PDB file of C-alpha atoms in Angstrom:
ATOM      1  CA  MET A   1      -9.254 -32.550  -7.046  1.00  0.00           C
ATOM      2  CA  PHE A   2      -6.553 -30.251  -8.253  1.00  0.00           C
ATOM      3  CA  PRO A   3      -2.701 -31.388  -7.624  1.00  0.00           C
ATOM      4  CA  LEU A   4      -0.743 -29.537  -5.165  1.00  0.00           C
ATOM      5  CA  LEU A   5       2.013 -27.239  -6.674  1.00  0.00           C
ATOM      6  CA  THR A   6       5.390 -26.583  -6.038  1.00  0.00           C
ATOM      7  CA  ILE A   7       7.006 -23.380  -4.996  1.00  0.00           C
ATOM      8  CA  ALA A   8       8.518 -23.223  -8.380  1.00  0.00           C
ATOM      9  CA  GLU A   9       5.014 -23.592 -10.141  1.00  0.00           C
ATOM     10  CA  VAL A  10       3.319 -20.973  -7.894  1.00  0.00           C
ATOM     11  CA  ALA A  11       6.382 -18.405  -8.369  1.00  0.00           C
ATOM     12  CA  ARG A  12       5.910 -18.904 -12.187  1.00  0.00           C
ATOM     13  CA  ARG A  13       2.338 -18.431 -12.183  1.00  0.00           C
ATOM     14  CA  SER A  14       2.260 -15.650  -9.390  1.00  0.00           C
ATOM     15  CA  GLY A  15       5.193 -13.684 -10.399  1.00  0.00           C
ATOM     16  CA  VAL A  16       6.602 -13.555  -6.791  1.00  0.00           C
ATOM     17  CA  ALA A  17       9.752 -14.874  -6.109  1.00  0.00           C
ATOM     18  CA  ALA A  18       9.971 -17.993  -4.091  1.00  0.00           C
ATOM     19  CA  SER A  19      12.055 -16.066  -1.617  1.00  0.00           C
ATOM     20  CA  ALA A  20       8.945 -14.008  -0.892  1.00  0.00           C
ATOM     21  CA  LEU A  21       6.795 -17.264  -0.828  1.00  0.00           C
ATOM     22  CA  ARG A  22       8.726 -18.832   1.786  1.00  0.00           C
ATOM     23  CA  TYR A  23       8.664 -15.385   3.517  1.00  0.00           C
ATOM     24  CA  TYR A  24       4.865 -14.808   3.276  1.00  0.00           C
ATOM     25  CA  GLU A  25       4.503 -18.245   4.772  1.00  0.00           C
ATOM     26  CA  GLU A  26       6.630 -17.318   7.683  1.00  0.00           C
ATOM     27  CA  LEU A  27       4.349 -14.765   8.285  1.00  0.00           C
ATOM     28  CA  GLY A  28       1.398 -16.897   7.934  1.00  0.00           C
ATOM     29  CA  LEU A  29      -0.080 -15.212   5.073  1.00  0.00           C
ATOM     30  CA  ILE A  30       0.026 -18.183   2.811  1.00  0.00           C
ATOM     31  CA  ARG A  31       0.257 -22.020   3.867  1.00  0.00           C
ATOM     32  CA  SER A  32       1.657 -25.121   2.249  1.00  0.00           C
ATOM     33  CA  GLU A  33       1.913 -28.746   3.057  1.00  0.00           C
ATOM     34  CA  ARG A  34       4.789 -31.176   3.044  1.00  0.00           C
ATOM     35  CA  ALA A  35       5.441 -33.559   0.454  1.00  0.00           C
ATOM     36  CA  GLY A  36       7.422 -36.705   1.896  1.00  0.00           C
ATOM     37  CA  SER A  37      10.691 -35.124   0.842  1.00  0.00           C
ATOM     38  CA  GLY A  38       9.885 -32.418   2.903  1.00  0.00           C
ATOM     39  CA  HIS A  39       8.983 -29.983   0.111  1.00  0.00           C
ATOM     40  CA  ARG A  40       6.756 -27.258   0.138  1.00  0.00           C
ATOM     41  CA  ARG A  41       3.216 -27.912  -1.898  1.00  0.00           C
ATOM     42  CA  TYR A  42       0.783 -25.257  -2.286  1.00  0.00           C
ATOM     43  CA  PRO A  43      -3.169 -25.866  -2.931  1.00  0.00           C
ATOM     44  CA  ARG A  44      -3.954 -23.877  -6.136  1.00  0.00           C
ATOM     45  CA  ALA A  45      -6.450 -21.641  -3.925  1.00  0.00           C
ATOM     46  CA  VAL A  46      -3.026 -19.811  -2.400  1.00  0.00           C
ATOM     47  CA  LEU A  47      -2.285 -18.087  -6.010  1.00  0.00           C
ATOM     48  CA  ARG A  48      -5.515 -15.945  -4.778  1.00  0.00           C
ATOM     49  CA  ARG A  49      -4.251 -15.148  -1.640  1.00  0.00           C
ATOM     50  CA  ILE A  50      -0.824 -13.915  -3.252  1.00  0.00           C
ATOM     51  CA  ALA A  51      -2.611 -11.658  -5.664  1.00  0.00           C
ATOM     52  CA  PHE A  52      -4.142 -10.119  -2.902  1.00  0.00           C
ATOM     53  CA  ILE A  53      -1.059  -9.768  -1.321  1.00  0.00           C
ATOM     54  CA  VAL A  54       0.367  -8.260  -4.081  1.00  0.00           C
ATOM     55  CA  PHE A  55      -2.520  -6.159  -4.817  1.00  0.00           C
ATOM     56  CA  ALA A  56      -2.893  -4.975  -1.120  1.00  0.00           C
ATOM     57  CA  GLN A  57       0.845  -4.036  -0.896  1.00  0.00           C
ATOM     58  CA  ARG A  58       0.404  -1.925  -4.084  1.00  0.00           C
ATOM     59  CA  ILE A  59      -2.222   0.207  -2.253  1.00  0.00           C
ATOM     60  CA  GLY A  60      -0.008   0.580   0.482  1.00  0.00           C
ATOM     61  CA  LEU A  61      -0.903  -1.985   3.138  1.00  0.00           C
ATOM     62  CA  SER A  62       1.890  -3.414   4.912  1.00  0.00           C
ATOM     63  CA  LEU A  63       2.280  -7.157   5.457  1.00  0.00           C
ATOM     64  CA  GLY A  64       0.912  -6.751   9.099  1.00  0.00           C
ATOM     65  CA  GLU A  65      -2.297  -5.469   7.865  1.00  0.00           C
ATOM     66  CA  ILE A  66      -2.619  -7.890   5.171  1.00  0.00           C
ATOM     67  CA  GLY A  67      -2.227 -10.554   7.411  1.00  0.00           C
ATOM     68  CA  THR A  68      -5.103  -9.175   9.507  1.00  0.00           C
ATOM     69  CA  GLU A  69      -7.362  -8.893   6.373  1.00  0.00           C
ATOM     70  CA  LEU A  70      -6.495 -12.508   5.340  1.00  0.00           C
ATOM     71  CA  SER A  71      -7.271 -13.886   8.671  1.00  0.00           C
ATOM     72  CA  ARG A  72     -10.756 -12.501   8.136  1.00  0.00           C
ATOM     73  CA  LEU A  73     -10.705 -15.387   5.008  1.00  0.00           C
ATOM     74  CA  PRO A  74     -12.322 -18.739   5.877  1.00  0.00           C
ATOM     75  CA  PRO A  75      -9.377 -21.166   7.007  1.00  0.00           C
ATOM     76  CA  ASP A  76     -11.455 -24.252   6.070  1.00  0.00           C
ATOM     77  CA  ARG A  77     -12.156 -23.664   2.542  1.00  0.00           C
ATOM     78  CA  ALA A  78     -11.058 -21.764  -0.634  1.00  0.00           C
ATOM     79  CA  PRO A  79     -12.360 -17.824  -0.596  1.00  0.00           C
ATOM     80  CA  VAL A  80     -15.401 -17.376  -2.800  1.00  0.00           C
ATOM     81  CA  ARG A  81     -16.204 -14.045  -4.384  1.00  0.00           C
ATOM     82  CA  ASP A  82     -18.440 -12.900  -1.423  1.00  0.00           C
ATOM     83  CA  ASP A  83     -15.419 -13.350   1.043  1.00  0.00           C
ATOM     84  CA  TRP A  84     -13.122 -11.089  -1.375  1.00  0.00           C
ATOM     85  CA  SER A  85     -16.242  -8.639  -1.775  1.00  0.00           C
ATOM     86  CA  LEU A  86     -16.058  -8.190   2.105  1.00  0.00           C
ATOM     87  CA  LEU A  87     -12.530  -7.665   2.143  1.00  0.00           C
ATOM     88  CA  SER A  88     -12.520  -5.158  -0.895  1.00  0.00           C
ATOM     89  CA  ARG A  89     -15.328  -2.719   0.608  1.00  0.00           C
ATOM     90  CA  ALA A  90     -13.206  -2.013   3.324  1.00  0.00           C
ATOM     91  CA  TRP A  91     -10.542  -0.893   0.860  1.00  0.00           C
ATOM     92  CA  THR A  92     -12.562   2.004  -0.957  1.00  0.00           C
ATOM     93  CA  ALA A  93     -11.620   4.635   1.519  1.00  0.00           C
ATOM     94  CA  ARG A  94      -7.855   3.589   1.511  1.00  0.00           C
ATOM     95  CA  ILE A  95      -8.001   3.674  -2.343  1.00  0.00           C
ATOM     96  CA  ASP A  96      -9.231   7.085  -2.414  1.00  0.00           C
ATOM     97  CA  GLU A  97      -6.953   8.650   0.134  1.00  0.00           C
ATOM     98  CA  ARG A  98      -4.192   6.782  -2.294  1.00  0.00           C
ATOM     99  CA  ILE A  99      -5.723   8.513  -5.152  1.00  0.00           C
ATOM    100  CA  ALA A 100      -5.762  11.999  -3.806  1.00  0.00           C
ATOM    101  CA  GLU A 101      -2.251  11.492  -2.383  1.00  0.00           C
ATOM    102  CA  LEU A 102      -1.010  10.672  -5.745  1.00  0.00           C
ATOM    103  CA  HIS A 103      -2.776  13.832  -7.163  1.00  0.00           C
ATOM    104  CA  ARG A 104      -0.969  15.674  -4.529  1.00  0.00           C
ATOM    105  CA  LEU A 105       2.290  14.389  -5.349  1.00  0.00           C
ATOM    106  CA  ARG A 106       1.480  15.303  -9.261  1.00  0.00           C
ATOM    107  CA  ALA A 107       0.770  18.613  -8.366  1.00  0.00           C
ATOM    108  CA  GLY A 108       3.799  19.067  -6.209  1.00  0.00           C
ATOM    109  CA  LEU A 109       6.477  18.045  -8.671  1.00  0.00           C
ATOM    110  CA  THR A 110       5.751  21.242 -10.396  1.00  0.00           C
ATOM    111  CA  GLU A 111       4.652  23.410  -7.532  1.00  0.00           C
ATOM    112  CA  CYS A 112       5.878  22.781  -4.280  1.00  0.00           C
ATOM    113  CA  ILE A 113       8.572  19.881  -2.803  1.00  0.00           C
ATOM    114  CA  GLY A 114      10.364  19.996   0.590  1.00  0.00           C
ATOM    115  CA  CYS A 115      10.411  23.674   1.533  1.00  0.00           C
ATOM    116  CA  GLY A 116       7.763  24.764  -0.318  1.00  0.00           C
ATOM    117  CA  CYS A 117       9.055  24.677  -4.018  1.00  0.00           C
ATOM    118  CA  LEU A 118      11.431  23.924  -6.476  1.00  0.00           C
ATOM    119  CA  SER A 119      12.247  27.313  -7.285  1.00  0.00           C
ATOM    120  CA  LEU A 120      15.123  29.258  -4.858  1.00  0.00           C
ATOM    121  CA  GLU A 121      13.623  32.374  -6.366  1.00  0.00           C
ATOM    122  CA  ARG A 122      10.228  31.761  -5.275  1.00  0.00           C
ATOM    123  CA  CYS A 123      11.558  29.700  -2.086  1.00  0.00           C
ATOM    124  CA  ARG A 124      12.601  33.139  -0.567  1.00  0.00           C
ATOM    125  CA  LEU A 125       9.159  34.409  -0.947  1.00  0.00           C
ATOM    126  CA  ALA A 126       6.946  31.189  -0.010  1.00  0.00           C
ATOM    127  CA  ASN A 127       9.405  30.058   2.973  1.00  0.00           C
ATOM    128  CA  PRO A 128      11.870  32.787   3.936  1.00  0.00           C
ATOM    129  CA  MET A 129      14.537  31.752   6.562  1.00  0.00           C
ATOM    130  CA  ASP A 130      12.892  28.279   6.551  1.00  0.00           C
ATOM    131  CA  ARG A 131       9.943  29.022   8.518  1.00  0.00           C
ATOM    132  CA  ALA A 132       8.363  25.670   7.341  1.00  0.00           C
ATOM    133  CA  ALA A 133      10.986  23.730   9.454  1.00  0.00           C
ATOM    134  CA  ALA A 134       9.356  25.071  12.561  1.00  0.00           C
ATOM    135  CA  LEU A 135       5.941  23.003  11.448  1.00  0.00           C
ATOM    136  CA  GLY A 136       8.083  19.569  11.632  1.00  0.00           C
ATOM    137  CA  PRO A 137       9.819  17.460   9.547  1.00  0.00           C
ATOM    138  CA  GLY A 138       9.342  16.839   5.666  1.00  0.00           C
ATOM    139  CA  PRO A 139       7.867  18.324   2.797  1.00  0.00           C
ATOM    140  CA  ARG A 140       5.482  20.615   4.981  1.00  0.00           C
ATOM    141  CA  HIS A 141       3.666  22.210   2.139  1.00  0.00           C
ATOM    142  CA  TRP A 142       3.239  19.237   0.161  1.00  0.00           C
ATOM    143  CA  ILE A 143       1.315  17.522   3.055  1.00  0.00           C
ATOM    144  CA  GLY A 144      -1.165  19.948   3.702  1.00  0.00           C
ATOM    145  CA  ASP A 145       0.419  22.525   5.935  1.00  0.00           C
ATOM    146  CA  PRO A 146       0.034  26.098   4.443  1.00  0.00           C
ATOM    147  CA  PRO A 147       2.847  28.149   3.810  1.00  0.00           C
ATOM    148  CA  GLN A 148       3.713  30.715   6.766  1.00  0.00           C
ATOM    149  CA  GLY A 149       3.553  34.140   5.778  1.00  0.00           C
ATOM    150  CA  ARG A 150       0.627  33.724   3.327  1.00  0.00           C
ATOM    151  CA  ARG A 151      -3.040  34.430   4.423  1.00  0.00           C
ATOM    152  CA  ARG A 152      -5.489  31.873   3.605  1.00  0.00           C
ATOM    153  CA  ARG A 153      -8.797  33.614   2.028  1.00  0.00           C
ATOM    154  CA  GLY A 154     -10.971  35.193   4.499  1.00  0.00           C
ATOM    155  CA  ALA A 155      -8.190  35.456   7.053  1.00  0.00           C
ATOM    156  CA  GLY A 156      -8.182  38.402   8.862  1.00  0.00           C
ATOM    157  CA  PRO A 157      -4.722  40.472   9.296  1.00  0.00           C
ATOM    158  CA  ARG A 158      -1.768  38.542  10.513  1.00  0.00           C
ATOM    159  CA  PRO A 159      -0.636  38.830  14.164  1.00  0.00           C
ATOM    160  CA  GLY A 160       2.386  40.925  14.349  1.00  0.00           C
TER     161      GLY A 160
END
């Protein structure tokens, strides 16, 4: 049986601040045992859960979503490879969406941010009188709304 780890050891091994570990515990994402002194002691398997939390945050899951995913793991034993595989399969679509979003962002850095472009000269053509504002808040062209006034291929004449 492996000895329990102190919060300082877990923080050092995981690269996550002790304050974040206490917060994760408060949210029920990880668990500790209390030593006779009242100090937190963690089983070694908590390092895998923390790695999962860090990874999940990097792909855009909220701590609430992470908690939901972690609740699917067995509470009575350390998760095994099949347990982790079950969780990761559900993430494939989420990761693909994130990759597509990053590709749009990269394209947007050179073509279109906010109202539709980074060039005030071009903006007068692509978004005269700020017509994109009528589509809603945020970078409308970047998130997929076509610039108003531009026709899509195959579109008929614009209504007057």
